[in-house]
Short mmCIF file of C-alpha atoms in Angstrom, two decimals:
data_model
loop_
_atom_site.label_atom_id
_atom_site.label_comp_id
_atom_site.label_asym_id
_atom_site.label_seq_id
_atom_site.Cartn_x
_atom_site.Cartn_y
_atom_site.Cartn_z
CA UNK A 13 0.00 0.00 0.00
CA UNK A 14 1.63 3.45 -0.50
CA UNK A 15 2.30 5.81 2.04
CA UNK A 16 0.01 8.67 1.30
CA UNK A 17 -1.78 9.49 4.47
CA UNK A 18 -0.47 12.57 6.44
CA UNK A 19 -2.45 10.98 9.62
CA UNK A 20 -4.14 7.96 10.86
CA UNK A 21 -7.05 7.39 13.15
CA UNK A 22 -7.14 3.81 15.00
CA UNK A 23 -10.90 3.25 16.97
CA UNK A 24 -13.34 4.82 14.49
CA UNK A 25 -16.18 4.93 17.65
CA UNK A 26 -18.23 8.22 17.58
CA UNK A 27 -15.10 10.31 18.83
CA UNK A 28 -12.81 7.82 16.67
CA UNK A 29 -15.18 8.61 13.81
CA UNK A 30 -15.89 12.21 14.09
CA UNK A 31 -12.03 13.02 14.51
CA UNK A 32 -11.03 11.26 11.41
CA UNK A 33 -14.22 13.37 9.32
CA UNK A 34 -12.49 16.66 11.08
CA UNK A 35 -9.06 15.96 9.93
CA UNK A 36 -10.68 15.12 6.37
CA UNK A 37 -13.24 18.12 6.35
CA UNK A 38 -9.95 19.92 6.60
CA UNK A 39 -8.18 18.70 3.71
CA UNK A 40 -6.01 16.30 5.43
CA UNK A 41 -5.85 12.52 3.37
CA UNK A 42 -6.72 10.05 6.41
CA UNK A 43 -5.44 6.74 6.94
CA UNK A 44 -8.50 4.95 8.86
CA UNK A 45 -8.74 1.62 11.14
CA UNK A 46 -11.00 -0.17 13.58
CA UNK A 47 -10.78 -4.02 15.17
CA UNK A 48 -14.00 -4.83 13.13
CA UNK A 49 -13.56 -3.41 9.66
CA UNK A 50 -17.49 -3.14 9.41
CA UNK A 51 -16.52 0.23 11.30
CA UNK A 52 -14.38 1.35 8.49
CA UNK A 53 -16.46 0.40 5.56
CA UNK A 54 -19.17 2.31 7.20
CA UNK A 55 -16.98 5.45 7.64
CA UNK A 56 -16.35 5.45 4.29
CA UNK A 57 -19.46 4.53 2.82
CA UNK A 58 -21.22 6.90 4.46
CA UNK A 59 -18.95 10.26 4.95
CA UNK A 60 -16.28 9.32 2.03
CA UNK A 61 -17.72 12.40 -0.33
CA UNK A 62 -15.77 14.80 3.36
CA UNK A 63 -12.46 14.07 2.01
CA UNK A 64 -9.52 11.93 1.24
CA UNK A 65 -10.00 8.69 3.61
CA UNK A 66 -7.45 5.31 3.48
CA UNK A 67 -9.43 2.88 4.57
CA UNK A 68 -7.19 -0.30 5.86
CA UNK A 69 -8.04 -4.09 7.05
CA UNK A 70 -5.23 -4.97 9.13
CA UNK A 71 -2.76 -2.52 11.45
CA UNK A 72 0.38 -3.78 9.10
CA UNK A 73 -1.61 -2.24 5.94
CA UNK A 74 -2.82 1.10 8.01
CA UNK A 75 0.52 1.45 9.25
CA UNK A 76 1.95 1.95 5.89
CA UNK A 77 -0.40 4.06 4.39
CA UNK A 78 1.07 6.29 6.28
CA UNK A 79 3.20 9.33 5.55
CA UNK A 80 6.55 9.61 7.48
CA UNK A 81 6.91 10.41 10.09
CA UNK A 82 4.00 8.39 11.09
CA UNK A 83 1.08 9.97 13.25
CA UNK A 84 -1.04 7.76 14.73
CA UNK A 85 -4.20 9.11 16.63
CA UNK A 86 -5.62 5.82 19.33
CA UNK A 87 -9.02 6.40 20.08
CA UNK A 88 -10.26 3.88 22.37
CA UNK A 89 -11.11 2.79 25.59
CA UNK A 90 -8.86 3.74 28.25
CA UNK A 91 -6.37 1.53 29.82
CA UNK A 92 -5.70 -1.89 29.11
CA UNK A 93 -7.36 -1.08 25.67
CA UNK A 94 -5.25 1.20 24.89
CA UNK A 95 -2.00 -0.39 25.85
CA UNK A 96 -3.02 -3.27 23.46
CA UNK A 97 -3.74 -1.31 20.46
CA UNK A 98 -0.05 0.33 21.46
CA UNK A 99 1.41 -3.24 21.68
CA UNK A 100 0.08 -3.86 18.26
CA UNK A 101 1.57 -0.95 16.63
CA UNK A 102 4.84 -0.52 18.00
CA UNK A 103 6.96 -2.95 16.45
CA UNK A 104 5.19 -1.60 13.12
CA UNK A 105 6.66 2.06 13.58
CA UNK A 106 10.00 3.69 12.98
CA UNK A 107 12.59 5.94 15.27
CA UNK A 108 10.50 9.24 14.69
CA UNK A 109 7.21 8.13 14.17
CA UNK A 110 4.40 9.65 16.63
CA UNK A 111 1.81 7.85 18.38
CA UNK A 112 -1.25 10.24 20.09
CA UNK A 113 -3.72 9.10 22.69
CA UNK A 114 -6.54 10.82 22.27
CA UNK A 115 -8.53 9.49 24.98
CA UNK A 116 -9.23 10.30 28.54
CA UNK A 117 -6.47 8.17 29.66
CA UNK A 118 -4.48 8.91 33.47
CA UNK A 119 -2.17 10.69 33.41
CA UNK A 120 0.22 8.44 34.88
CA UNK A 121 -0.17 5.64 32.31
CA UNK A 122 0.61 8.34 29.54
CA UNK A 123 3.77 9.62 31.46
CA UNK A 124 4.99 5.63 31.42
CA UNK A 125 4.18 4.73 28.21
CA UNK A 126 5.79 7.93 26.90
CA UNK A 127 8.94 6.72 28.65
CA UNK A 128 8.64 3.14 27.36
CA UNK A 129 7.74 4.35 23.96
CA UNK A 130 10.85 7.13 23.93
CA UNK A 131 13.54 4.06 24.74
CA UNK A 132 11.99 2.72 21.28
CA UNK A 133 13.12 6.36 19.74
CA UNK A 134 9.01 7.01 18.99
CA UNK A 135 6.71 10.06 20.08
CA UNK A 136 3.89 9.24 22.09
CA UNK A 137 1.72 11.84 22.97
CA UNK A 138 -0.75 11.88 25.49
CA UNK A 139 -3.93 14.50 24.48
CA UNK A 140 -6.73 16.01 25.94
CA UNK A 141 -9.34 16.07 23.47
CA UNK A 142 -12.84 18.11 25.03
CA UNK A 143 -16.08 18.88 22.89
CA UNK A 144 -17.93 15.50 23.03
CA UNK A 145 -18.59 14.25 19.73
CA UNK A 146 -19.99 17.46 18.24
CA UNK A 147 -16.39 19.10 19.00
CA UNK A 148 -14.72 16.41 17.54
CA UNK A 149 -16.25 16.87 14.40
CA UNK A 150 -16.66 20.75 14.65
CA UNK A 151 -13.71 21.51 16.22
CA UNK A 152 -12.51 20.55 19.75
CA UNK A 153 -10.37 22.02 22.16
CA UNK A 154 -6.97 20.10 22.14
CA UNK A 155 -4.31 19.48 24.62
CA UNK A 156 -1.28 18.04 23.43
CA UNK A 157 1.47 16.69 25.72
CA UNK A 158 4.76 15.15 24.56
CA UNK A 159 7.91 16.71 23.18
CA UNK A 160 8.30 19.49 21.67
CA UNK A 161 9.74 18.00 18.48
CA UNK A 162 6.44 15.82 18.24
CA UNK A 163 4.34 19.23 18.48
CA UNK A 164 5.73 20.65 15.33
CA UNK A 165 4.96 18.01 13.23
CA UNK A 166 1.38 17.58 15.22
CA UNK A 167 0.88 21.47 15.89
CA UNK A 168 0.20 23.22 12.61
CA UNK A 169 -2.87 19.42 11.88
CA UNK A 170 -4.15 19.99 15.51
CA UNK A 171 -4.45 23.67 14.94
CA UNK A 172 -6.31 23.48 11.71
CA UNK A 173 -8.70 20.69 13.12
CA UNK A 174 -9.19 22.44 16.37
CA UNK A 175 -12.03 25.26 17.58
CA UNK A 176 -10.99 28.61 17.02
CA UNK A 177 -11.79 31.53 19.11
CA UNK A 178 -11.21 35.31 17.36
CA UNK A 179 -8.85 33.59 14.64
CA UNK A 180 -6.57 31.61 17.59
CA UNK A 181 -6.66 27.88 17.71
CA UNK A 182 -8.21 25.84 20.96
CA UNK A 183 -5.00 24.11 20.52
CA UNK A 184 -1.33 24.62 22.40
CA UNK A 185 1.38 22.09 23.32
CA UNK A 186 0.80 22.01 26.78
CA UNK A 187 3.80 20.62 28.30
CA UNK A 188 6.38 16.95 28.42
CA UNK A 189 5.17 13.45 28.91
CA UNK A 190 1.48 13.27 31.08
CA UNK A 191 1.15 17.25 31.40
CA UNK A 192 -1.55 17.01 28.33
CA UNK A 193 -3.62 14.50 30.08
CA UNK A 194 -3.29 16.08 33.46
CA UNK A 195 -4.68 19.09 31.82
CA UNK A 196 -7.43 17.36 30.62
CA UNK A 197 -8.23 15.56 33.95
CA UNK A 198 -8.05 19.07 35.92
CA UNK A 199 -10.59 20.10 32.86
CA UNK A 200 -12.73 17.10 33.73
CA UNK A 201 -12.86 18.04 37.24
CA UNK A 202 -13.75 21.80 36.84
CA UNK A 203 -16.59 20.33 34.67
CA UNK A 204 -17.76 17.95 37.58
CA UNK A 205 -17.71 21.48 40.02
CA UNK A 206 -19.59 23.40 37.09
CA UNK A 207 -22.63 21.13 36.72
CA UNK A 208 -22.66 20.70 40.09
CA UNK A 209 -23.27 24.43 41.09
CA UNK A 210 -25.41 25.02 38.06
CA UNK A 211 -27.83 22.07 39.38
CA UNK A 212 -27.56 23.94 42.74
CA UNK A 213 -28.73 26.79 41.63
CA UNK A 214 -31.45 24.20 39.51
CA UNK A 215 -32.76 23.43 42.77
CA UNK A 216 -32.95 26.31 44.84
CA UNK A 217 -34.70 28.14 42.28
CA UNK A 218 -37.09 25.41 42.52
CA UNK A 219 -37.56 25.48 46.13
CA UNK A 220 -37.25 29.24 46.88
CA UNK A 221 -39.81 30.39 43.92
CA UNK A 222 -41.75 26.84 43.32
CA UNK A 223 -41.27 27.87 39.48
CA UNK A 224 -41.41 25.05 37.15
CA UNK A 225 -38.48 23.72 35.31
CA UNK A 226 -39.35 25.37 32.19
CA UNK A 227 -39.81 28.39 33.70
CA UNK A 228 -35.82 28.40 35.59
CA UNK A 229 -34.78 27.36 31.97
CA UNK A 230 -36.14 31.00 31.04
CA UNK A 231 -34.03 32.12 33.83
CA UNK A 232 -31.14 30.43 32.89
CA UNK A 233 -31.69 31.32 29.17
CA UNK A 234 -31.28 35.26 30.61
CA UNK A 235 -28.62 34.45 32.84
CA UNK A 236 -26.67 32.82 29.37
CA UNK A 237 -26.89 36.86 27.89
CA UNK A 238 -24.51 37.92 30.57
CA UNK A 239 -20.96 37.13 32.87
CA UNK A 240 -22.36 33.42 32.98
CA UNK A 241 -22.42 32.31 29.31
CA UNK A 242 -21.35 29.12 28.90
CA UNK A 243 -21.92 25.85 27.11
CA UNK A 244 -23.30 24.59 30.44
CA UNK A 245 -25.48 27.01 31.40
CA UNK A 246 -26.77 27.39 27.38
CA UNK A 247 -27.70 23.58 27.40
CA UNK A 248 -29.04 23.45 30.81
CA UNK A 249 -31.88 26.53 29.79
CA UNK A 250 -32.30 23.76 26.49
CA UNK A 251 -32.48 20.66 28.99
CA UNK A 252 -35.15 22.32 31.55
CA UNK A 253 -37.64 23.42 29.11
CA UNK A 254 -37.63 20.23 26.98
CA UNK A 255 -40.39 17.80 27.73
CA UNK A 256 -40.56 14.22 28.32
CA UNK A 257 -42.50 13.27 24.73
CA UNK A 258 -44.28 9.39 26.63
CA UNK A 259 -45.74 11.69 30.14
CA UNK A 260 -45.79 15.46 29.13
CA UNK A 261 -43.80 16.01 31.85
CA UNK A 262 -40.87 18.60 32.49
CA UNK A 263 -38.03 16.06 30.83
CA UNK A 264 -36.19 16.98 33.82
CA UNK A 265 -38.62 15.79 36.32
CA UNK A 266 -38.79 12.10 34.68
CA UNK A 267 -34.78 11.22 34.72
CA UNK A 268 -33.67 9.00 37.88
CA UNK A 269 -31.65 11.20 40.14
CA UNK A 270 -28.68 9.61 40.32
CA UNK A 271 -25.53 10.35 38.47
CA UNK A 272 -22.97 8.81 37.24
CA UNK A 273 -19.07 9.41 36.28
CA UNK A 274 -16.34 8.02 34.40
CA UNK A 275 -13.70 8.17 36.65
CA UNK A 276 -11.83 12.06 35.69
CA UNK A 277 -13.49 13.50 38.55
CA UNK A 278 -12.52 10.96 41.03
CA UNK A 279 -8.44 11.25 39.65
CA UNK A 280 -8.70 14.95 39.83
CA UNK A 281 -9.72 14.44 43.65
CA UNK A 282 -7.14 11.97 44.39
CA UNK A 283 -4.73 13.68 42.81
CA UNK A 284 -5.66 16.95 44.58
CA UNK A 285 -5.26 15.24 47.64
CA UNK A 286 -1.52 13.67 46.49
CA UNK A 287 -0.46 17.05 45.80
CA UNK A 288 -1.89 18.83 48.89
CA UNK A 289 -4.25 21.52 46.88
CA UNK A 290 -7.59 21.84 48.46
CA UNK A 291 -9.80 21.51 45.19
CA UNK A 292 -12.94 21.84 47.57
CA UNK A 293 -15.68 22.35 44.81
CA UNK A 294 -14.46 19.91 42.93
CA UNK A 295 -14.14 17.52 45.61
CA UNK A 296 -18.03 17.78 47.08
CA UNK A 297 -18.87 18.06 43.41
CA UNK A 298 -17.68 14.54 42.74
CA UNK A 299 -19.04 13.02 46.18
CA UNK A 300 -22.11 14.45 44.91
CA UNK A 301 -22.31 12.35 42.32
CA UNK A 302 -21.23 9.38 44.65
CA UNK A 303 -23.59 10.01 47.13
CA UNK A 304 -26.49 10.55 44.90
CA UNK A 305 -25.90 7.01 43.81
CA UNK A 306 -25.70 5.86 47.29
CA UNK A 307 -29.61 4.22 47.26
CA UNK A 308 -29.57 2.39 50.48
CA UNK A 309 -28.22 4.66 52.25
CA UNK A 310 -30.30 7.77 50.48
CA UNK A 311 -33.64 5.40 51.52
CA UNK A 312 -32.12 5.02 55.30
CA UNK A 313 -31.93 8.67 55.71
CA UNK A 314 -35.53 9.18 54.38
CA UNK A 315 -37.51 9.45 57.74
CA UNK A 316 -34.54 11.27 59.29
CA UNK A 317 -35.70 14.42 61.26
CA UNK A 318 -34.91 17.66 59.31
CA UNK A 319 -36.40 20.63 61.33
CA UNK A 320 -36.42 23.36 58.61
CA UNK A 321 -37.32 26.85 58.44
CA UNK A 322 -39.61 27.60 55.52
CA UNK A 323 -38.05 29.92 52.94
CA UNK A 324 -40.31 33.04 52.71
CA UNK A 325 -39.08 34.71 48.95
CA UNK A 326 -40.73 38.38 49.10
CA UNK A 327 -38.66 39.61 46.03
CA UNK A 328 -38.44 37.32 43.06
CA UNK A 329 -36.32 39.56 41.42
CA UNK A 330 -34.08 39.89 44.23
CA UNK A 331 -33.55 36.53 44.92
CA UNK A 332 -32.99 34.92 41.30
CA UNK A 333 -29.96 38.16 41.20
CA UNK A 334 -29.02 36.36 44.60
CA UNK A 335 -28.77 32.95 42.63
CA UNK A 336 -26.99 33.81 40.22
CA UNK A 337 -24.52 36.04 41.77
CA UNK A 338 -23.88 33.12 43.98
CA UNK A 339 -23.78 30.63 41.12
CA UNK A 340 -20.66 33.11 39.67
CA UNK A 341 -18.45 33.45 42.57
CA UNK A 342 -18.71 29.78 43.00
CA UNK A 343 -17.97 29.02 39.38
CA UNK A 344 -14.88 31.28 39.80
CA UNK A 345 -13.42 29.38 43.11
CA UNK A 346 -13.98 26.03 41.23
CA UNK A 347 -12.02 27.65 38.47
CA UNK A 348 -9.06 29.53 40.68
CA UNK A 349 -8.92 25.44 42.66
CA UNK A 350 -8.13 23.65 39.44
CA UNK A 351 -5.65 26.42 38.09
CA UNK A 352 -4.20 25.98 41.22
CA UNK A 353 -3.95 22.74 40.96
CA UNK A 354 -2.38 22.72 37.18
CA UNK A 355 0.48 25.02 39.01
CA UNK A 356 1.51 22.56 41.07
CA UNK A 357 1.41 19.67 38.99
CA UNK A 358 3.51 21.69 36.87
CA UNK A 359 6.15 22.47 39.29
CA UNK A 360 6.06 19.09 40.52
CA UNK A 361 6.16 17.29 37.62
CA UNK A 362 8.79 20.11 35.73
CA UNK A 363 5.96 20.73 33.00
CA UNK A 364 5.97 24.70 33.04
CA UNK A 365 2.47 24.88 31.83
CA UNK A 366 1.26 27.85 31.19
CA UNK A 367 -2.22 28.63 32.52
CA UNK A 368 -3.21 31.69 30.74
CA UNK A 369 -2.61 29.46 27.51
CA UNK A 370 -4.57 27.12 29.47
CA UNK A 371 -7.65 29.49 29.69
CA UNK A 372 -7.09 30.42 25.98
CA UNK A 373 -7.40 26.82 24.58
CA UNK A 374 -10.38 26.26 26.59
CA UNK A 375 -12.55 29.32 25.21
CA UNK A 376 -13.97 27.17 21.92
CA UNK A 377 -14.72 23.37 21.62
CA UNK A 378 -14.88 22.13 25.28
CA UNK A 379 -17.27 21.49 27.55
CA UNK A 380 -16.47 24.07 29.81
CA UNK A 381 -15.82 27.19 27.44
CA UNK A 382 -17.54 30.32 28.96
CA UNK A 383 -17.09 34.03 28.44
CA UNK A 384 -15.02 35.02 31.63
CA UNK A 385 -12.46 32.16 30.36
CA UNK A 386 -11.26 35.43 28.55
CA UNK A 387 -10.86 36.95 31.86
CA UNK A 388 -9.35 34.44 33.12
CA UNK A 389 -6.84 34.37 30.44
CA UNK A 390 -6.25 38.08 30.60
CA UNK A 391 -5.76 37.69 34.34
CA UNK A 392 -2.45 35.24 33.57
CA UNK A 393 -1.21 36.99 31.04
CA UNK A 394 -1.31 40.48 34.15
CA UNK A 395 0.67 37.83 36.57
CA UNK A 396 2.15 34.90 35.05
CA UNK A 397 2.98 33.54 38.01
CA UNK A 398 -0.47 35.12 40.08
CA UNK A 399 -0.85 32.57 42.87
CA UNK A 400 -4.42 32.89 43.44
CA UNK A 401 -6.96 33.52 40.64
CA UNK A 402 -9.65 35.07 42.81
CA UNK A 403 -6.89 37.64 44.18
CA UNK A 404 -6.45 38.97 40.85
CA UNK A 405 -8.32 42.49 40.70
CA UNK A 406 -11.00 41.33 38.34
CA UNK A 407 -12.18 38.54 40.31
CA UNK A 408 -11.61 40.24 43.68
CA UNK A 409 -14.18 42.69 42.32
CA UNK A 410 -16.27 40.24 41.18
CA UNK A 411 -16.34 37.98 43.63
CA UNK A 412 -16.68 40.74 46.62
CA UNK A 413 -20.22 42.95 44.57
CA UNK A 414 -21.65 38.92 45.08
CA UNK A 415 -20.64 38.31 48.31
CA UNK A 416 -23.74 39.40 50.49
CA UNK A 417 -26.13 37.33 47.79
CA UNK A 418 -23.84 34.12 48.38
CA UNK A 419 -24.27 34.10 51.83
CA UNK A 420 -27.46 34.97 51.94
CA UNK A 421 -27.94 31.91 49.49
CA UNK A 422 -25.88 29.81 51.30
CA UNK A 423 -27.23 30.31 55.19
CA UNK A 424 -31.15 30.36 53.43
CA UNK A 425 -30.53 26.72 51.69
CA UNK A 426 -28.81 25.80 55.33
CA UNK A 427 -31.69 26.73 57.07
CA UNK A 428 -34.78 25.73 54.44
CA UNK A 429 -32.42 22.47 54.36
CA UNK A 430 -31.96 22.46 50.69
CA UNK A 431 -28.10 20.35 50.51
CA UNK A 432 -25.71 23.27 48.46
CA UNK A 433 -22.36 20.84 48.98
CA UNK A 434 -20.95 22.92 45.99
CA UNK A 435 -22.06 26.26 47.16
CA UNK A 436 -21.05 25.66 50.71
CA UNK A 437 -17.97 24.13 50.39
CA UNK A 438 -16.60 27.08 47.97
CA UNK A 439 -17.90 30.38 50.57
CA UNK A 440 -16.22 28.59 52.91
CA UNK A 441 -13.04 28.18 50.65
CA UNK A 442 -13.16 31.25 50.20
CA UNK A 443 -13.63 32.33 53.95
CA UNK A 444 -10.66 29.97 55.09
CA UNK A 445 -8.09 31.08 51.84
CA UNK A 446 -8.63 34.93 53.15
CA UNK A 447 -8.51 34.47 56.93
CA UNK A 448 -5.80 35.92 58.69
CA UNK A 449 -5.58 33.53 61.24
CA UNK A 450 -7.07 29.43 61.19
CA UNK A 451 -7.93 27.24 63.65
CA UNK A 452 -4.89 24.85 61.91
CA UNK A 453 -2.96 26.37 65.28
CA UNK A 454 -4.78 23.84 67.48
CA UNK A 455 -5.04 20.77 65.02
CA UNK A 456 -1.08 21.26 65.26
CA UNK A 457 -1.30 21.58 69.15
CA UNK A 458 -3.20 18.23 69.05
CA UNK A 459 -0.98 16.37 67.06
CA UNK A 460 2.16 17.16 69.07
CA UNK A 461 0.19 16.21 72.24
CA UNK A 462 -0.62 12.84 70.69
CA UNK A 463 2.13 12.43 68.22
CA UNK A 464 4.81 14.77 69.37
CA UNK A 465 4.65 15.91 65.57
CA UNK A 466 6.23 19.26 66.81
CA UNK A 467 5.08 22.38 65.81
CA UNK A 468 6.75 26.47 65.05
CA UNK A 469 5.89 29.50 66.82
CA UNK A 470 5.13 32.77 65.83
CA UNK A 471 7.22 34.49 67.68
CA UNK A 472 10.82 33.04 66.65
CA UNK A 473 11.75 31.03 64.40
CA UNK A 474 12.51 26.64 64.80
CA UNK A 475 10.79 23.73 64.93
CA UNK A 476 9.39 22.89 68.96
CA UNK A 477 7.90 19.90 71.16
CA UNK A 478 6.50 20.13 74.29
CA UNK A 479 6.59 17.17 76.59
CA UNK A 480 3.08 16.91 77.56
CA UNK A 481 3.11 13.74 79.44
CA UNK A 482 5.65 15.55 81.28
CA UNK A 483 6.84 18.45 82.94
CA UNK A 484 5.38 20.55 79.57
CA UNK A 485 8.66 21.93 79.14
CA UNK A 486 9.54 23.27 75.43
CA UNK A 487 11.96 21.81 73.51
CA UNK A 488 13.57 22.22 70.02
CA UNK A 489 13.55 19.64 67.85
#
């Protein structure tokens, strides 16, 4: 077969699929494969009038179809999947050929098999691909990992094929080895916090103004005209005023409430937690997910004793502006945690990602692309190096004209005893980051009393003990 194809798509499901199209649509000749070749017939069959497509049988034939060096996009399942289409193609491939994972893979299995793959003198590039399938078709947002030598033969195809937001590409080589999937995950986990706050604010428009679903849709509709325009918030006005076609009912009202998750959310967590960043939003976010799945328990807790205080709204008006001005300075916390996060992945892992780009890439195509991601951007490119994203002047601002409405929010949902993890957790985030003094002093106490874990002063400087089984005498350590 001759080498003709500048890139190759392995795993033609819907992402698999649409990704090959995009790189077609965009005048690219496409070297396509799938386990069952059913999959690739069909591909071609159906969508072969998009572009140039090289359909192949078996790896051996798709392999050299290819172009040198070869570029090889995976696109399937995560994990041991993935390592056996990787298996399969290796001994295939030359010293210089590239191999991309475009699936939601962790990030530590991309930073080993970039290692095993480099001994082999091959690319492989781990990337965050966001948009669903839509954006993979349309135009994603991209998040390449890997060398830099693999980027510019990758960049200027990833570009092209990616969203684009005021002429610049949702696309940037984020960093070495896992940094492109870490990105991704950290992504993932922002997205968990987003929907979790925007179905927060679902419900307590619900409760506080008994409007129906369609109606908050309206609201959310308005709300999609101003700071919060999103994807999320866009779909979620299209979501609450569609109706279940079988009952007539709000669609809303007829799907079992219990979510599910695919694992990013639960990584970004852990890995918060390995690295020591308090990711609160996106923490209760996830558990909210985990908990709303958690049917025994969920049916134990029904006759539990709530003692509420009804929640008298006076002034519609005033309290949907209370909603939603809670609903933004929670978004931005969830937003400032995962940046923060990404900073010290970076400087643990030696990626030097840089989060303003970060912001940039994730304006178009993904699934979290709002309007303030521009202010977000321009806040990073003020302070590279800004350690705190709600400390920046813009969000300062922002946060503090909201503040009154999200506590009002907050302590109402408390006492009507309407559950506002999300909301809760990020007030009190914010309360704890801007302290000037925590109750940490006494957690240390305690664990030198039990532990003799030591503790410093604030007076001078050294590490102490005091023997408090003892005399309670103070001693350096």
């Amino acid at each position: 077969m001759s080498a003709r194809a500048q890139i190759g798509v392995t795993g033609l499901a819907v992402m698999g699929r649409n990704l090959a199209r995009n790189f077609a649509r965009n005048g690219f000749t496409v070297a396509v494969h799938n386990r069952s070749y059913a999959r690739t017939e069909s591909l071609v069959a159906e969508h072969g009038d998009e572009g140039d497509f090289v359909p192949s049988e078996s790896v051996a034939d798709f392999v050299a179809s290819l172009e040198r060096p070869r570029k090889v996009v995976v696109m399937v399942k995560a994990g041991a999947p993935t390592d056996a289409v990787i298996d399969e193609l290796v001994p295939l491939l030359e010293e210089g050929d590239i191999v991309l994972d475009a699936g939601n893979a962790h990030f530590p299995d991309t930073i080993r098999r970039e290692k095993a793959l480099a001994a082999k003198g091959l690319h492989f590039v781990g990337t965050g691909v966001s948009g669903g399938e839509e954006g993979a078709l349309n135009g994603p947002s991209i998040m390449p990992g890997g060398t830099a030598e693999s980027y510019e033969s990758l960049g200027p195809i990833l570009e092209k094929i990616s969203a684009h937001v005021d002429g610049v590409p949702c696309c940037t080589h984020v960093g070495p080895d896992g940094a492109g999937h870490f990105v991704k995950m950290v992504h993932n986990g922002i997205e968990y916090a987003d929907m979790q706050l925007i179905a927060e604010a679902y419900d307590l428009l619900r409760h506080g103004l008994g409007a129906s679903a369609s109606e908050i849709g309206d609201i959310f509709a308005e709300w999609n005209t101003g700071d919060l325009e999103s994807f999320l918030v866009e779909i979620t006005a299209d979501v609450l005023r569609h109706q279940d076609a079988a009952t007539g009912q709000a669609f809303v009202d007829i799907v079992l409430d219990q979510a599910e998750q695919k694992g990013t959310g639960r990584w970004t967590v852990q890995n918060g937690l390995d690295l020591g960043v308090p990711i609160t939003g996106i923490a209760e976010a996830t558990f909210a997910r985990s908990l709303s799945g958690s049917v025994p328990q969920r049916e134990a807790a029904a006759a539990l004793p709530a003692h509420t205080a009804g929640w008298e709204v006076k002034d519609r008006e005033a309290f949907v502006e209370d909603v939603r001005q809670a609903l933004y300075a929670s978004k931005v916390v969830a937003y400032s945690q995962g940046f923060d996060q990404i900073a010290a992945a970076s400087a643990e892992y030696g990626w030097d990602v840089d989060r303003g780009a970060m912001a940039r890439i994730w304006r178009g195509g993904c699934i979290i692309r709002a309007r303030f991601l521009d202010r977000i951007t321009e806040a990073y490119e003020r302070d590279a190096n800004l350690p705190l994203l709600i400390a920046d002047e813009y969000f300062a601002d922002a946060v503090s004209a909201g503040l009154a409405s999200w506590r009002r929010i907050v302590a109402g949902a408390a006492q009507a005893g309407i559950p506002t993890p999300a909301f809760s957790s990020s007030l009190a985030y914010y309360d704890a980051v801007r302290a000037p003094r925590l109750p940490a002093a006494l957690v240390q106490a305690q664990r030198d009393f039990f532990g003799a874990h030591t503790y410093r002063r604030t007076d001078r400087d050294g590490t102490f003990h005091t023997d408090w089984s003892g005399d309670r005498t103070e001693a350096e350590a």
